[in-house]
Amino acid sequence: MLKKTGIPEEEELKLVLPDDARRKRGPFAVFECFERIPCNPCYDACPMHAVMPFEDINDLPRLDLDRCNGCGNCVAQCPGLAVFVVDETYSEDEALLKLPYEFVPLPLAGSEVDLLDREGKKVGRGKVVRVQKARHRTATPVVWVTVPKHLSMVVRNIGGI
Ligand code: SF4
Ligand code: SF4
Protein backbone atom coordinates (compact mmCIF):
# COMPACT_ATOMS: atom_id res chain seq x y z
CA MET A 1 0.00 0.00 0.00
CA LEU A 2 0.91 3.65 -0.41
CA LYS A 3 2.25 4.19 3.11
CA LYS A 4 4.76 1.31 2.79
CA THR A 5 5.89 1.65 -0.83
CA GLY A 6 5.04 5.25 -1.81
CA ILE A 7 3.15 3.75 -4.75
CA PRO A 8 -0.65 3.76 -4.77
CA GLU A 9 -2.43 0.44 -5.03
CA GLU A 10 -5.00 -0.43 -7.65
CA GLU A 11 -7.80 -0.06 -5.09
CA GLU A 12 -6.67 3.46 -4.27
CA LEU A 13 -6.40 4.40 -7.94
CA LYS A 14 -9.92 3.15 -8.63
CA LEU A 15 -11.17 5.85 -6.27
CA VAL A 16 -9.76 8.66 -8.45
CA LEU A 17 -10.39 7.24 -11.91
CA PRO A 18 -13.44 8.65 -13.73
CA ASP A 19 -16.05 6.33 -15.21
CA ASP A 20 -15.84 5.30 -18.88
CA ALA A 21 -18.33 7.93 -20.02
CA ARG A 22 -16.25 10.75 -18.52
CA ARG A 23 -13.01 9.28 -19.87
CA LYS A 24 -14.49 9.41 -23.37
CA ARG A 25 -15.55 13.06 -23.02
CA GLY A 26 -12.05 14.55 -22.97
CA PRO A 27 -9.12 15.37 -20.69
CA PHE A 28 -9.44 14.95 -16.95
CA ALA A 29 -7.16 15.39 -13.95
CA VAL A 30 -6.15 12.40 -11.85
CA PHE A 31 -5.29 13.27 -8.24
CA GLU A 32 -3.06 10.52 -6.86
CA CYS A 33 -3.03 12.22 -3.47
CA PHE A 34 -3.89 9.73 -0.76
CA GLU A 35 -2.23 11.08 2.38
CA ARG A 36 -3.84 13.56 4.72
CA ILE A 37 -1.30 16.37 4.91
CA PRO A 38 -1.71 20.14 5.31
CA CYS A 39 -1.66 21.13 1.65
CA ASN A 40 -4.02 22.78 -0.83
CA PRO A 41 -2.24 24.58 -3.73
CA CYS A 42 -4.32 22.51 -6.17
CA TYR A 43 -7.40 24.34 -4.93
CA ASP A 44 -5.97 27.78 -5.62
CA ALA A 45 -4.51 26.64 -8.96
CA CYS A 46 -7.79 25.59 -10.54
CA PRO A 47 -9.39 28.28 -12.71
CA MET A 48 -12.49 26.14 -13.24
CA HIS A 49 -13.25 25.64 -9.52
CA ALA A 50 -13.13 21.91 -10.21
CA VAL A 51 -11.17 21.28 -7.00
CA MET A 52 -13.79 21.47 -4.28
CA PRO A 53 -13.22 23.74 -1.27
CA PHE A 54 -11.26 22.14 1.57
CA GLU A 55 -13.15 22.07 4.87
CA ASP A 56 -9.91 21.18 6.63
CA ILE A 57 -6.43 21.84 5.15
CA ASN A 58 -5.60 18.16 5.82
CA ASP A 59 -8.49 16.89 3.70
CA LEU A 60 -7.79 14.93 0.54
CA PRO A 61 -8.65 16.92 -2.60
CA ARG A 62 -12.03 16.21 -4.18
CA LEU A 63 -12.56 16.87 -7.87
CA ASP A 64 -15.71 17.87 -9.75
CA LEU A 65 -15.02 16.09 -13.04
CA ASP A 66 -17.82 17.97 -14.80
CA ARG A 67 -15.88 21.19 -14.28
CA CYS A 68 -12.37 19.91 -15.03
CA ASN A 69 -11.17 20.75 -18.54
CA GLY A 70 -7.69 19.19 -18.21
CA CYS A 71 -5.83 22.52 -18.33
CA GLY A 72 -3.05 21.14 -16.12
CA ASN A 73 -2.60 24.15 -13.82
CA CYS A 74 -2.92 21.85 -10.83
CA VAL A 75 -0.18 19.57 -12.24
CA ALA A 76 2.30 22.45 -12.16
CA GLN A 77 1.28 23.64 -8.69
CA CYS A 78 1.14 20.37 -6.74
CA PRO A 79 4.27 20.15 -4.54
CA GLY A 80 3.72 16.40 -4.16
CA LEU A 81 3.90 15.76 -7.94
CA ALA A 82 0.69 13.84 -7.37
CA VAL A 83 -1.50 15.22 -10.16
CA PHE A 84 -1.63 14.17 -13.81
CA VAL A 85 -3.91 14.98 -16.72
CA VAL A 86 -5.04 12.18 -19.01
CA ASP A 87 -6.70 12.74 -22.39
CA GLU A 88 -7.88 9.48 -23.92
CA THR A 89 -9.54 11.32 -26.82
CA TYR A 90 -6.17 12.50 -28.21
CA SER A 91 -6.11 9.99 -31.11
CA GLU A 92 -7.39 6.55 -31.96
CA ASP A 93 -4.42 4.71 -30.44
CA GLU A 94 -2.77 7.24 -28.17
CA ALA A 95 -3.62 9.19 -25.06
CA LEU A 96 -2.00 12.47 -24.09
CA LEU A 97 -0.52 12.62 -20.61
CA LYS A 98 0.49 15.84 -18.84
CA LEU A 99 2.95 15.03 -16.09
CA PRO A 100 5.10 17.04 -13.67
CA TYR A 101 8.82 16.81 -14.45
CA GLU A 102 11.32 18.32 -12.05
CA PHE A 103 14.63 17.13 -13.52
CA VAL A 104 17.06 18.82 -15.88
CA PRO A 105 17.52 18.90 -18.74
CA LEU A 106 13.92 19.17 -19.76
CA PRO A 107 13.02 17.11 -22.81
CA LEU A 108 12.51 18.88 -26.12
CA ALA A 109 9.16 19.02 -27.87
CA GLY A 110 9.20 16.47 -30.70
CA SER A 111 11.70 14.15 -29.01
CA GLU A 112 11.07 10.49 -28.20
CA VAL A 113 11.37 9.42 -24.58
CA ASP A 114 11.03 6.30 -22.47
CA LEU A 115 7.70 5.87 -20.75
CA LEU A 116 8.03 4.75 -17.12
CA ASP A 117 5.47 3.30 -14.75
CA ARG A 118 5.04 4.33 -11.10
CA GLU A 119 7.95 2.11 -10.10
CA GLY A 120 10.25 3.58 -12.74
CA LYS A 121 10.07 0.54 -15.01
CA LYS A 122 10.19 1.23 -18.76
CA VAL A 123 6.90 0.25 -20.39
CA GLY A 124 7.24 1.84 -23.84
CA ARG A 125 8.22 4.88 -25.87
CA GLY A 126 6.32 8.11 -26.39
CA LYS A 127 6.68 11.48 -28.06
CA VAL A 128 6.94 14.79 -26.24
CA VAL A 129 4.30 17.13 -27.63
CA ARG A 130 4.93 20.19 -25.49
CA VAL A 131 6.97 21.34 -22.51
CA GLN A 132 5.50 24.00 -20.25
CA LYS A 133 8.27 25.65 -18.27
CA ALA A 134 7.57 26.67 -14.70
CA ARG A 135 6.23 30.22 -14.55
CA HIS A 136 7.50 30.83 -11.04
CA ARG A 137 9.71 29.41 -8.30
CA THR A 138 7.14 27.15 -6.68
CA ALA A 139 5.82 25.62 -9.91
CA THR A 140 6.98 22.45 -11.68
CA PRO A 141 7.46 22.12 -15.45
CA VAL A 142 4.75 20.07 -17.14
CA VAL A 143 5.58 17.70 -20.00
CA TRP A 144 2.90 16.64 -22.48
CA VAL A 145 3.68 13.20 -23.86
CA THR A 146 1.84 10.67 -25.99
CA VAL A 147 1.34 7.20 -24.54
CA PRO A 148 -0.36 4.09 -25.95
CA LYS A 149 -3.97 4.43 -24.86
CA HIS A 150 -3.97 1.24 -22.79
CA LEU A 151 -1.08 2.68 -20.72
CA SER A 152 -2.76 5.98 -19.84
CA MET A 153 -3.14 4.95 -16.18
CA VAL A 154 0.20 3.14 -16.08
CA VAL A 155 2.74 5.70 -17.32
CA ARG A 156 3.61 8.28 -14.70
CA ASN A 157 7.12 9.42 -15.60
CA ILE A 158 9.53 9.69 -18.52
CA GLY A 159 13.22 8.91 -18.92
CA GLY A 160 15.96 8.42 -21.49
CA ILE A 161 16.23 12.15 -22.16
S1 SF4 B 1 -6.73 20.15 -14.82
FE1 SF4 B 1 -7.29 22.35 -14.73
S2 SF4 B 1 -9.52 22.33 -14.55
FE2 SF4 B 1 -8.83 20.25 -14.03
S3 SF4 B 1 -8.59 20.27 -11.81
FE3 SF4 B 1 -6.60 20.77 -12.67
S4 SF4 B 1 -6.54 23.01 -12.70
FE4 SF4 B 1 -8.68 22.41 -12.48
S1 SF4 C 1 -1.52 20.21 -4.03
FE1 SF4 C 1 -1.03 18.06 -4.52
S2 SF4 C 1 -0.29 17.14 -2.59
FE2 SF4 C 1 -1.35 19.08 -2.09
S3 SF4 C 1 -3.46 18.46 -1.62
FE3 SF4 C 1 -3.41 19.04 -3.79
S4 SF4 C 1 -3.03 17.11 -4.88
FE4 SF4 C 1 -2.50 16.75 -2.73
XYZ file of N, CA, C and O and ligand atoms in Angstrom:
660
model
N 0.823 -1.199 0.000
C 0.000 0.000 0.000
C 0.859 1.252 0.000
O 2.059 1.199 0.212
N 0.210 2.384 -0.236
C 0.907 3.647 -0.411
C 1.877 3.974 0.729
O 3.014 4.344 0.506
N 1.421 3.771 1.969
C 2.249 4.185 3.110
C 3.562 3.402 3.170
O 4.574 3.898 3.603
N 3.546 2.128 2.716
C 4.759 1.308 2.789
C 5.669 1.542 1.586
O 6.874 1.593 1.699
N 5.089 1.643 0.398
C 5.889 1.654 -0.829
C 5.976 3.025 -1.480
O 6.834 3.247 -2.324
N 5.099 3.950 -1.123
C 5.038 5.248 -1.809
C 4.298 5.148 -3.128
O 4.158 6.141 -3.827
N 3.847 3.948 -3.475
C 3.151 3.746 -4.751
C 1.701 3.372 -4.468
O 1.443 2.424 -3.710
N 0.752 4.100 -5.066
C -0.645 3.762 -4.774
C -1.033 2.392 -5.312
O -0.530 1.949 -6.332
N -1.935 1.752 -4.613
C -2.431 0.435 -5.026
C -3.600 0.616 -5.982
O -4.211 1.691 -6.039
N -3.907 -0.468 -6.684
C -4.998 -0.427 -7.653
C -6.305 0.042 -6.999
O -7.063 0.819 -7.585
N -6.562 -0.436 -5.779
C -7.805 -0.059 -5.094
C -7.860 1.445 -4.841
O -8.910 2.061 -4.961
N -6.709 2.022 -4.512
C -6.672 3.464 -4.270
C -6.888 4.221 -5.579
O -7.606 5.219 -5.633
N -6.283 3.720 -6.650
C -6.405 4.398 -7.940
C -7.830 4.349 -8.470
O -8.287 5.296 -9.119
N -8.531 3.259 -8.174
C -9.925 3.154 -8.631
C -10.765 4.303 -8.086
O -11.717 4.746 -8.719
N -10.398 4.780 -6.906
C -11.166 5.850 -6.273
C -11.054 7.171 -7.025
O -11.901 8.041 -6.896
N -9.975 7.353 -7.793
C -9.761 8.658 -8.448
C -9.901 8.578 -9.970
O -9.702 9.575 -10.659
N -10.248 7.401 -10.468
C -10.387 7.236 -11.914
C -11.836 7.484 -12.324
O -12.747 6.890 -11.777
N -12.055 8.390 -13.300
C -13.437 8.646 -13.728
C -14.059 7.420 -14.388
O -13.343 6.505 -14.807
N -15.392 7.439 -14.522
C -16.049 6.330 -15.214
C -15.789 6.430 -16.722
O -15.271 7.435 -17.216
N -16.152 5.365 -17.444
C -15.842 5.303 -18.882
C -16.442 6.469 -19.648
O -15.818 7.019 -20.554
N -17.665 6.846 -19.290
C -18.332 7.935 -20.019
C -17.527 9.225 -19.899
O -17.305 9.926 -20.890
N -17.035 9.524 -18.701
C -16.250 10.749 -18.516
C -14.906 10.644 -19.220
O -14.408 11.612 -19.798
N -14.317 9.459 -19.207
C -13.013 9.282 -19.874
C -13.144 9.541 -21.369
O -12.219 10.047 -22.000
N -14.299 9.217 -21.927
C -14.491 9.407 -23.374
C -14.833 10.846 -23.733
O -14.855 11.212 -24.910
N -15.135 11.669 -22.731
C -15.545 13.055 -23.015
C -14.381 14.013 -23.214
O -14.555 15.106 -23.712
N -13.181 13.633 -22.816
C -12.050 14.551 -22.973
C -11.134 14.517 -21.774
O -11.285 13.670 -20.886
N -10.148 15.429 -21.738
C -9.118 15.370 -20.692
C -9.676 15.550 -19.286
O -10.619 16.303 -19.076
N -9.034 14.860 -18.355
C -9.438 14.952 -16.950
C -8.197 14.853 -16.069
O -7.198 14.235 -16.449
N -8.270 15.479 -14.911
C -7.161 15.395 -13.952
C -7.318 14.133 -13.114
O -8.437 13.694 -12.818
N -6.178 13.551 -12.759
C -6.147 12.400 -11.848
C -5.325 12.831 -10.629
O -4.143 13.134 -10.759
N -5.968 12.863 -9.475
C -5.292 13.272 -8.242
C -4.854 12.023 -7.479
O -5.660 11.376 -6.832
N -3.581 11.697 -7.563
C -3.059 10.518 -6.856
C -2.506 10.978 -5.505
O -1.330 10.815 -5.187
N -3.366 11.593 -4.757
C -3.031 12.224 -3.473
C -3.820 11.499 -2.410
O -5.021 11.716 -2.282
N -3.170 10.622 -1.662
C -3.895 9.731 -0.759
C -3.481 9.894 0.705
O -3.850 9.075 1.540
N -2.675 10.905 0.995
C -2.227 11.079 2.375
C -2.764 12.394 2.912
O -2.638 13.437 2.255
N -3.320 12.335 4.112
C -3.843 13.564 4.722
C -2.667 14.398 5.244
O -2.021 14.040 6.219
N -2.379 15.470 4.516
C -1.295 16.374 4.910
C -1.818 17.806 4.740
O -2.743 18.035 3.962
N -1.237 18.762 5.454
C -1.706 20.143 5.311
C -1.228 20.745 3.989
O -0.086 21.215 3.893
N -2.078 20.739 2.994
C -1.659 21.129 1.650
C -2.896 21.432 0.805
O -3.874 20.671 0.868
N -2.873 22.524 0.053
C -4.018 22.780 -0.831
C -3.716 23.655 -2.057
O -4.637 24.281 -2.594
N -2.485 23.745 -2.553
C -2.235 24.583 -3.735
C -3.078 24.183 -4.950
O -3.364 25.027 -5.806
N -3.485 22.930 -5.021
C -4.315 22.512 -6.166
C -5.632 23.279 -6.166
O -6.168 23.584 -7.240
N -6.132 23.597 -4.996
C -7.400 24.337 -4.929
C -7.233 25.735 -5.527
O -8.013 26.164 -6.376
N -6.197 26.422 -5.106
C -5.970 27.781 -5.618
C -5.593 27.777 -7.092
O -5.819 28.757 -7.794
N -4.998 26.681 -7.571
C -4.512 26.643 -8.956
C -5.626 26.478 -9.978
O -5.447 26.806 -11.150
N -6.770 25.995 -9.556
C -7.786 25.588 -10.540
C -8.669 26.750 -10.971
O -9.469 27.265 -10.188
N -8.572 27.160 -12.247
C -9.390 28.284 -12.715
C -10.849 27.901 -12.927
O -11.708 28.772 -13.070
N -11.130 26.595 -12.950
C -12.495 26.135 -13.237
C -13.275 25.813 -11.958
O -14.414 25.360 -12.023
N -12.641 26.013 -10.802
C -13.252 25.638 -9.517
C -13.665 24.167 -9.522
O -14.707 23.798 -8.979
N -12.844 23.349 -10.166
C -13.128 21.907 -10.205
C -12.611 21.214 -8.946
O -13.084 20.127 -8.613
N -11.636 21.826 -8.285
C -11.175 21.277 -7.003
C -12.087 21.868 -5.934
O -12.178 23.090 -5.788
N -12.779 21.005 -5.233
C -13.793 21.468 -4.281
C -13.111 22.133 -3.074
O -11.981 21.766 -2.723
N -13.804 23.072 -2.444
C -13.218 23.738 -1.270
C -12.845 22.736 -0.179
O -13.553 21.758 0.038
N -11.709 22.991 0.471
C -11.257 22.136 1.575
C -11.941 22.605 2.862
O -11.860 23.784 3.197
N -12.594 21.678 3.568
C -13.151 22.071 4.872
C -12.046 22.122 5.908
O -12.066 22.906 6.840
N -11.062 21.246 5.732
C -9.906 21.178 6.626
C -8.682 21.092 5.703
O -8.723 20.360 4.718
N -7.607 21.814 6.018
C -6.426 21.841 5.150
C -5.809 20.447 4.985
O -5.098 20.180 4.020
N -6.126 19.533 5.921
C -5.595 18.164 5.821
C -6.461 17.247 4.946
O -6.087 16.100 4.707
N -7.608 17.744 4.508
C -8.486 16.892 3.697
C -7.797 16.470 2.410
O -6.945 17.190 1.872
N -8.233 15.320 1.869
C -7.787 14.929 0.540
C -8.562 15.761 -0.477
O -9.731 16.089 -0.255
N -7.928 16.117 -1.604
C -8.649 16.919 -2.598
C -9.794 16.121 -3.215
O -9.677 14.919 -3.423
N -10.889 16.820 -3.489
C -12.027 16.206 -4.181
C -12.253 16.989 -5.469
O -12.211 18.222 -5.474
N -12.498 16.255 -6.548
C -12.557 16.868 -7.872
C -13.967 16.772 -8.444
O -14.590 15.707 -8.387
N -14.457 17.880 -9.004
C -15.714 17.867 -9.754
C -15.348 17.667 -11.223
O -14.928 18.607 -11.904
N -15.492 16.440 -11.691
C -15.024 16.095 -13.042
C -15.842 16.768 -14.135
O -15.391 16.872 -15.272
N -17.042 17.246 -13.791
C -17.824 17.974 -14.800
C -17.222 19.352 -15.058
O -17.433 19.938 -16.111
N -16.496 19.865 -14.100
C -15.879 21.189 -14.276
C -14.466 21.107 -14.843
O -13.989 22.064 -15.444
N -13.786 20.006 -14.631
C -12.369 19.910 -15.025
C -12.238 19.865 -16.548
O -12.873 19.051 -17.214
N -11.390 20.744 -17.079
C -11.165 20.752 -18.537
C -9.769 20.256 -18.913
O -9.370 20.360 -20.064
N -9.016 19.771 -17.914
C -7.695 19.195 -18.205
C -6.617 20.223 -18.485
O -5.596 19.890 -19.096
N -6.800 21.458 -18.008
C -5.830 22.520 -18.325
C -4.433 22.209 -17.792
O -3.432 22.621 -18.374
N -4.350 21.530 -16.660
C -3.054 21.135 -16.119
C -2.441 22.124 -15.137
O -1.331 21.896 -14.651
N -3.157 23.208 -14.807
C -2.595 24.151 -13.822
C -2.273 23.460 -12.501
O -1.261 23.741 -11.870
N -3.129 22.542 -12.104
C -2.918 21.847 -10.831
C -1.688 20.937 -10.893
O -1.028 20.706 -9.877
N -1.369 20.429 -12.089
C -0.175 19.571 -12.238
C 1.065 20.382 -11.881
O 1.949 19.912 -11.150
N 1.134 21.606 -12.391
C 2.303 22.453 -12.156
C 2.403 22.923 -10.704
O 3.502 23.167 -10.203
N 1.272 23.035 -10.024
C 1.276 23.643 -8.690
C 1.347 22.640 -7.547
O 1.553 23.040 -6.402
N 1.168 21.357 -7.833
C 1.143 20.367 -6.742
C 2.568 20.066 -6.275
O 3.364 19.497 -7.034
N 2.904 20.402 -5.023
C 4.269 20.152 -4.536
C 4.568 18.662 -4.368
O 5.725 18.257 -4.308
N 3.527 17.839 -4.316
C 3.722 16.395 -4.157
C 3.875 15.662 -5.481
O 4.030 14.440 -5.486
N 3.827 16.389 -6.610
C 3.905 15.762 -7.944
C 2.882 14.631 -8.038
O 3.163 13.562 -8.582
N 1.699 14.897 -7.498
C 0.688 13.838 -7.367
C -0.455 13.986 -8.362
O -1.401 13.210 -8.311
N -0.371 14.990 -9.245
C -1.498 15.222 -10.162
C -1.044 15.057 -11.606
O 0.059 15.499 -11.985
N -1.894 14.426 -12.388
C -1.634 14.172 -13.810
C -2.906 14.515 -14.578
O -3.997 14.490 -14.010
N -2.731 14.833 -15.862
C -3.909 14.981 -16.721
C -3.827 13.905 -17.792
O -2.761 13.670 -18.387
N -4.950 13.251 -18.017
C -5.043 12.179 -19.011
C -6.098 12.579 -20.038
O -7.203 12.972 -19.674
N -5.724 12.484 -21.313
C -6.697 12.736 -22.391
C -6.731 11.511 -23.303
O -5.843 11.318 -24.143
N -7.761 10.716 -23.121
C -7.879 9.483 -23.916
C -8.611 9.727 -25.232
O -8.893 8.787 -25.967
N -8.911 10.981 -25.532
C -9.536 11.317 -26.819
C -8.495 11.891 -27.785
O -8.844 12.374 -28.857
N -7.228 11.848 -27.414
C -6.171 12.496 -28.206
C -6.095 11.935 -29.632
O -6.002 12.673 -30.597
N -6.078 10.613 -29.775
C -6.108 9.991 -31.106
C -6.671 8.584 -30.945
O -6.967 8.147 -29.817
N -6.776 7.882 -32.041
C -7.388 6.554 -31.963
C -6.590 5.607 -31.056
O -7.154 4.855 -30.267
N -5.253 5.672 -31.172
C -4.419 4.706 -30.440
C -3.687 5.302 -29.242
O -3.161 4.565 -28.419
N -3.604 6.620 -29.199
C -2.770 7.237 -28.170
C -3.573 8.146 -27.246
O -4.553 8.777 -27.670
N -3.117 8.198 -26.005
C -3.624 9.193 -25.060
C -2.541 10.250 -24.875
O -1.365 10.002 -25.145
N -2.962 11.418 -24.447
C -2.000 12.469 -24.093
C -1.942 12.547 -22.576
O -2.984 12.595 -21.914
N -0.709 12.548 -22.057
C -0.516 12.616 -20.614
C 0.247 13.898 -20.301
O 1.255 14.192 -20.940
N -0.254 14.661 -19.326
C 0.490 15.838 -18.841
C 1.031 15.460 -17.474
O 0.259 15.141 -16.557
N 2.365 15.469 -17.359
C 2.953 15.034 -16.089
C 3.975 16.051 -15.581
O 4.613 16.756 -16.367
N 4.107 16.127 -14.245
C 5.103 17.043 -13.674
C 6.491 16.455 -13.864
O 6.682 15.245 -13.699
N 7.457 17.317 -14.216
C 8.818 16.809 -14.454
C 9.800 17.795 -13.843
O 9.939 18.930 -14.323
N 10.498 17.364 -12.790
C 11.318 18.323 -12.045
C 12.815 18.155 -12.279
O 13.615 18.750 -11.581
N 13.200 17.334 -13.279
C 14.628 17.127 -13.519
C 15.118 18.021 -14.642
O 14.341 18.578 -15.406
N 16.455 18.135 -14.748
C 17.055 18.822 -15.884
C 18.031 17.850 -16.548
O 18.636 17.018 -15.867
N 18.197 17.946 -17.871
C 17.520 18.898 -18.736
C 16.068 18.491 -18.969
O 15.718 17.310 -18.835
N 15.279 19.479 -19.342
C 13.917 19.174 -19.763
C 13.967 18.537 -21.148
O 14.867 18.838 -21.937
N 13.037 17.670 -21.458
C 13.018 17.114 -22.814
C 12.602 18.195 -23.816
O 12.039 19.215 -23.435
N 12.908 17.937 -25.076
C 12.514 18.884 -26.123
C 11.224 18.418 -26.770
O 11.019 17.199 -26.958
N 10.377 19.366 -27.135
C 9.162 19.020 -27.872
C 9.567 18.313 -29.164
O 10.512 18.739 -29.849
N 8.899 17.239 -29.484
C 9.201 16.475 -30.695
C 10.111 15.290 -30.449
O 10.242 14.415 -31.306
N 10.769 15.255 -29.275
C 11.703 14.150 -29.014
C 10.964 12.905 -28.515
O 9.853 12.989 -27.981
N 11.615 11.753 -28.703
C 11.069 10.494 -28.197
C 11.686 10.204 -26.838
O 12.884 10.445 -26.628
N 10.883 9.694 -25.939
C 11.369 9.417 -24.581
C 10.866 8.052 -24.132
O 9.920 7.504 -24.706
N 11.526 7.516 -23.090
C 11.034 6.295 -22.472
C 9.817 6.626 -21.613
O 9.779 7.674 -20.947
N 8.864 5.732 -21.621
C 7.696 5.871 -20.748
C 7.897 4.959 -19.548
O 8.187 3.761 -19.713
N 7.767 5.503 -18.351
C 8.031 4.752 -17.119
C 6.756 4.609 -16.295
O 5.935 5.538 -16.254
N 6.628 3.472 -15.623
C 5.471 3.300 -14.746
C 5.770 3.907 -13.364
O 6.817 4.537 -13.163
N 4.882 3.709 -12.426
C 5.038 4.329 -11.103
C 6.263 3.819 -10.362
O 6.751 4.457 -9.448
N 6.754 2.656 -10.746
C 7.948 2.112 -10.096
C 9.220 2.451 -10.859
O 10.306 2.008 -10.497
N 9.079 3.196 -11.951
C 10.249 3.581 -12.741
C 10.630 2.575 -13.802
O 11.691 2.687 -14.424
N 9.779 1.572 -14.007
C 10.069 0.540 -15.014
C 9.637 1.026 -16.392
O 8.544 1.578 -16.545
N 10.513 0.804 -17.397
C 10.187 1.227 -18.762
C 9.066 0.347 -19.312
O 9.163 -0.878 -19.299
N 8.030 1.018 -19.843
C 6.904 0.248 -20.390
C 6.643 0.580 -21.856
O 5.737 0.031 -22.471
N 7.428 1.506 -22.425
C 7.237 1.838 -23.839
C 7.955 3.121 -24.198
O 8.794 3.621 -23.427
N 7.630 3.627 -25.393
C 8.216 4.879 -25.867
C 7.091 5.832 -26.245
O 6.030 5.415 -26.722
N 7.323 7.109 -26.048
C 6.318 8.111 -26.394
C 6.978 9.349 -26.949
O 8.213 9.477 -26.927
N 6.160 10.258 -27.453
C 6.678 11.483 -28.060
C 6.266 12.693 -27.230
O 5.093 12.823 -26.850
N 7.235 13.561 -26.978
C 6.941 14.790 -26.241
C 6.258 15.772 -27.192
O 6.773 16.079 -28.270
N 5.091 16.224 -26.789
C 4.301 17.130 -27.628
C 4.571 18.580 -27.249
O 4.636 19.463 -28.095
N 4.731 18.825 -25.957
C 4.926 20.195 -25.490
C 5.602 20.170 -24.127
O 5.407 19.207 -23.366
N 6.366 21.199 -23.846
C 6.968 21.342 -22.515
C 6.590 22.716 -21.985
O 6.894 23.739 -22.605
N 5.878 22.723 -20.880
C 5.501 23.995 -20.254
C 6.478 24.277 -19.127
O 6.494 23.548 -18.123
N 7.287 25.318 -19.319
C 8.267 25.646 -18.274
C 7.552 26.260 -17.076
O 6.470 26.847 -17.224
N 8.172 26.126 -15.909
C 7.568 26.672 -14.696
C 7.525 28.187 -14.782
O 8.512 28.817 -15.145
N 6.363 28.756 -14.455
C 6.235 30.220 -14.548
C 6.784 30.931 -13.322
O 7.072 32.094 -13.357
N 6.889 30.211 -12.219
C 7.495 30.832 -11.042
C 8.154 29.772 -10.169
O 8.055 28.572 -10.443
N 8.815 30.239 -9.121
C 9.708 29.413 -8.304
C 9.034 28.169 -7.716
O 9.646 27.117 -7.601
N 7.777 28.281 -7.356
C 7.143 27.151 -6.685
C 6.462 26.181 -7.660
O 5.916 25.168 -7.239
N 6.500 26.493 -8.945
C 5.819 25.616 -9.908
C 6.783 24.568 -10.463
O 8.003 24.695 -10.355
N 6.209 23.535 -11.063
C 6.982 22.454 -11.677
C 6.701 22.455 -13.178
O 5.546 22.640 -13.577
N 7.734 22.253 -14.016
C 7.459 22.125 -15.450
C 6.490 20.965 -15.710
O 6.474 19.983 -14.962
N 5.719 21.116 -16.765
C 4.754 20.072 -17.144
C 5.075 19.603 -18.554
O 5.192 20.411 -19.478
N 5.259 18.295 -18.694
C 5.576 17.704 -19.996
C 4.328 17.014 -20.536
O 3.672 16.248 -19.824
N 4.016 17.312 -21.798
C 2.902 16.642 -22.476
C 3.516 15.532 -23.326
O 4.366 15.814 -24.191
N 3.073 14.319 -23.126
C 3.681 13.198 -23.856
C 2.590 12.227 -24.320
O 1.588 12.021 -23.614
N 2.787 11.665 -25.512
C 1.836 10.668 -25.988
C 2.181 9.312 -25.388
O 3.364 8.975 -25.224
N 1.143 8.558 -25.060
C 1.337 7.202 -24.536
C 0.322 6.291 -25.227
O -0.764 6.738 -25.595
N 0.662 5.009 -25.438
C -0.356 4.091 -25.954
C -1.585 4.157 -25.041
O -1.453 4.205 -23.810
N -2.763 4.172 -25.642
C -3.973 4.426 -24.859
C -4.129 3.464 -23.669
O -4.520 3.878 -22.582
N -3.763 2.205 -23.874
C -3.972 1.238 -22.787
C -3.008 1.474 -21.613
O -3.156 0.861 -20.556
N -2.029 2.380 -21.804
C -1.081 2.678 -20.718
C -1.356 4.040 -20.054
O -0.531 4.534 -19.288
N -2.508 4.613 -20.339
C -2.764 5.977 -19.836
C -2.779 6.053 -18.311
O -2.469 7.087 -17.737
N -3.141 4.944 -17.640
C -3.139 4.953 -16.177
C -1.955 4.164 -15.615
O -1.919 3.845 -14.433
N -1.004 3.867 -16.494
C 0.203 3.137 -16.075
C 1.421 4.056 -16.098
O 2.211 4.103 -15.148
N 1.572 4.817 -17.176
C 2.736 5.698 -17.323
C 2.601 6.891 -16.377
O 1.566 7.561 -16.354
N 3.646 7.133 -15.592
C 3.606 8.279 -14.696
C 4.937 9.034 -14.652
O 5.137 9.929 -13.835
N 5.865 8.685 -15.543
C 7.119 9.418 -15.602
C 7.755 9.146 -16.955
O 7.295 8.270 -17.706
N 8.801 9.918 -17.262
C 9.533 9.693 -18.515
C 11.023 9.616 -18.182
O 11.480 10.082 -17.149
N 11.779 9.024 -19.102
C 13.219 8.910 -18.924
C 13.906 8.838 -20.267
O 13.274 9.035 -21.321
N 15.209 8.555 -20.253
C 15.955 8.419 -21.493
C 16.097 9.731 -22.246
O 16.147 9.748 -23.463
N 16.197 10.831 -21.508
C 16.230 12.149 -22.158
C 17.661 12.553 -22.505
O 18.547 12.389 -21.705
S -6.729 20.154 -14.821
Fe -7.286 22.354 -14.726
S -9.518 22.333 -14.552
Fe -8.833 20.248 -14.030
S -8.594 20.274 -11.805
Fe -6.597 20.773 -12.673
S -6.540 23.011 -12.697
Fe -8.682 22.407 -12.479
S -1.516 20.209 -4.027
Fe -1.032 18.056 -4.520
S -0.290 17.144 -2.592
Fe -1.346 19.084 -2.088
S -3.464 18.457 -1.618
Fe -3.414 19.045 -3.791
S -3.028 17.113 -4.884
Fe -2.502 16.752 -2.734
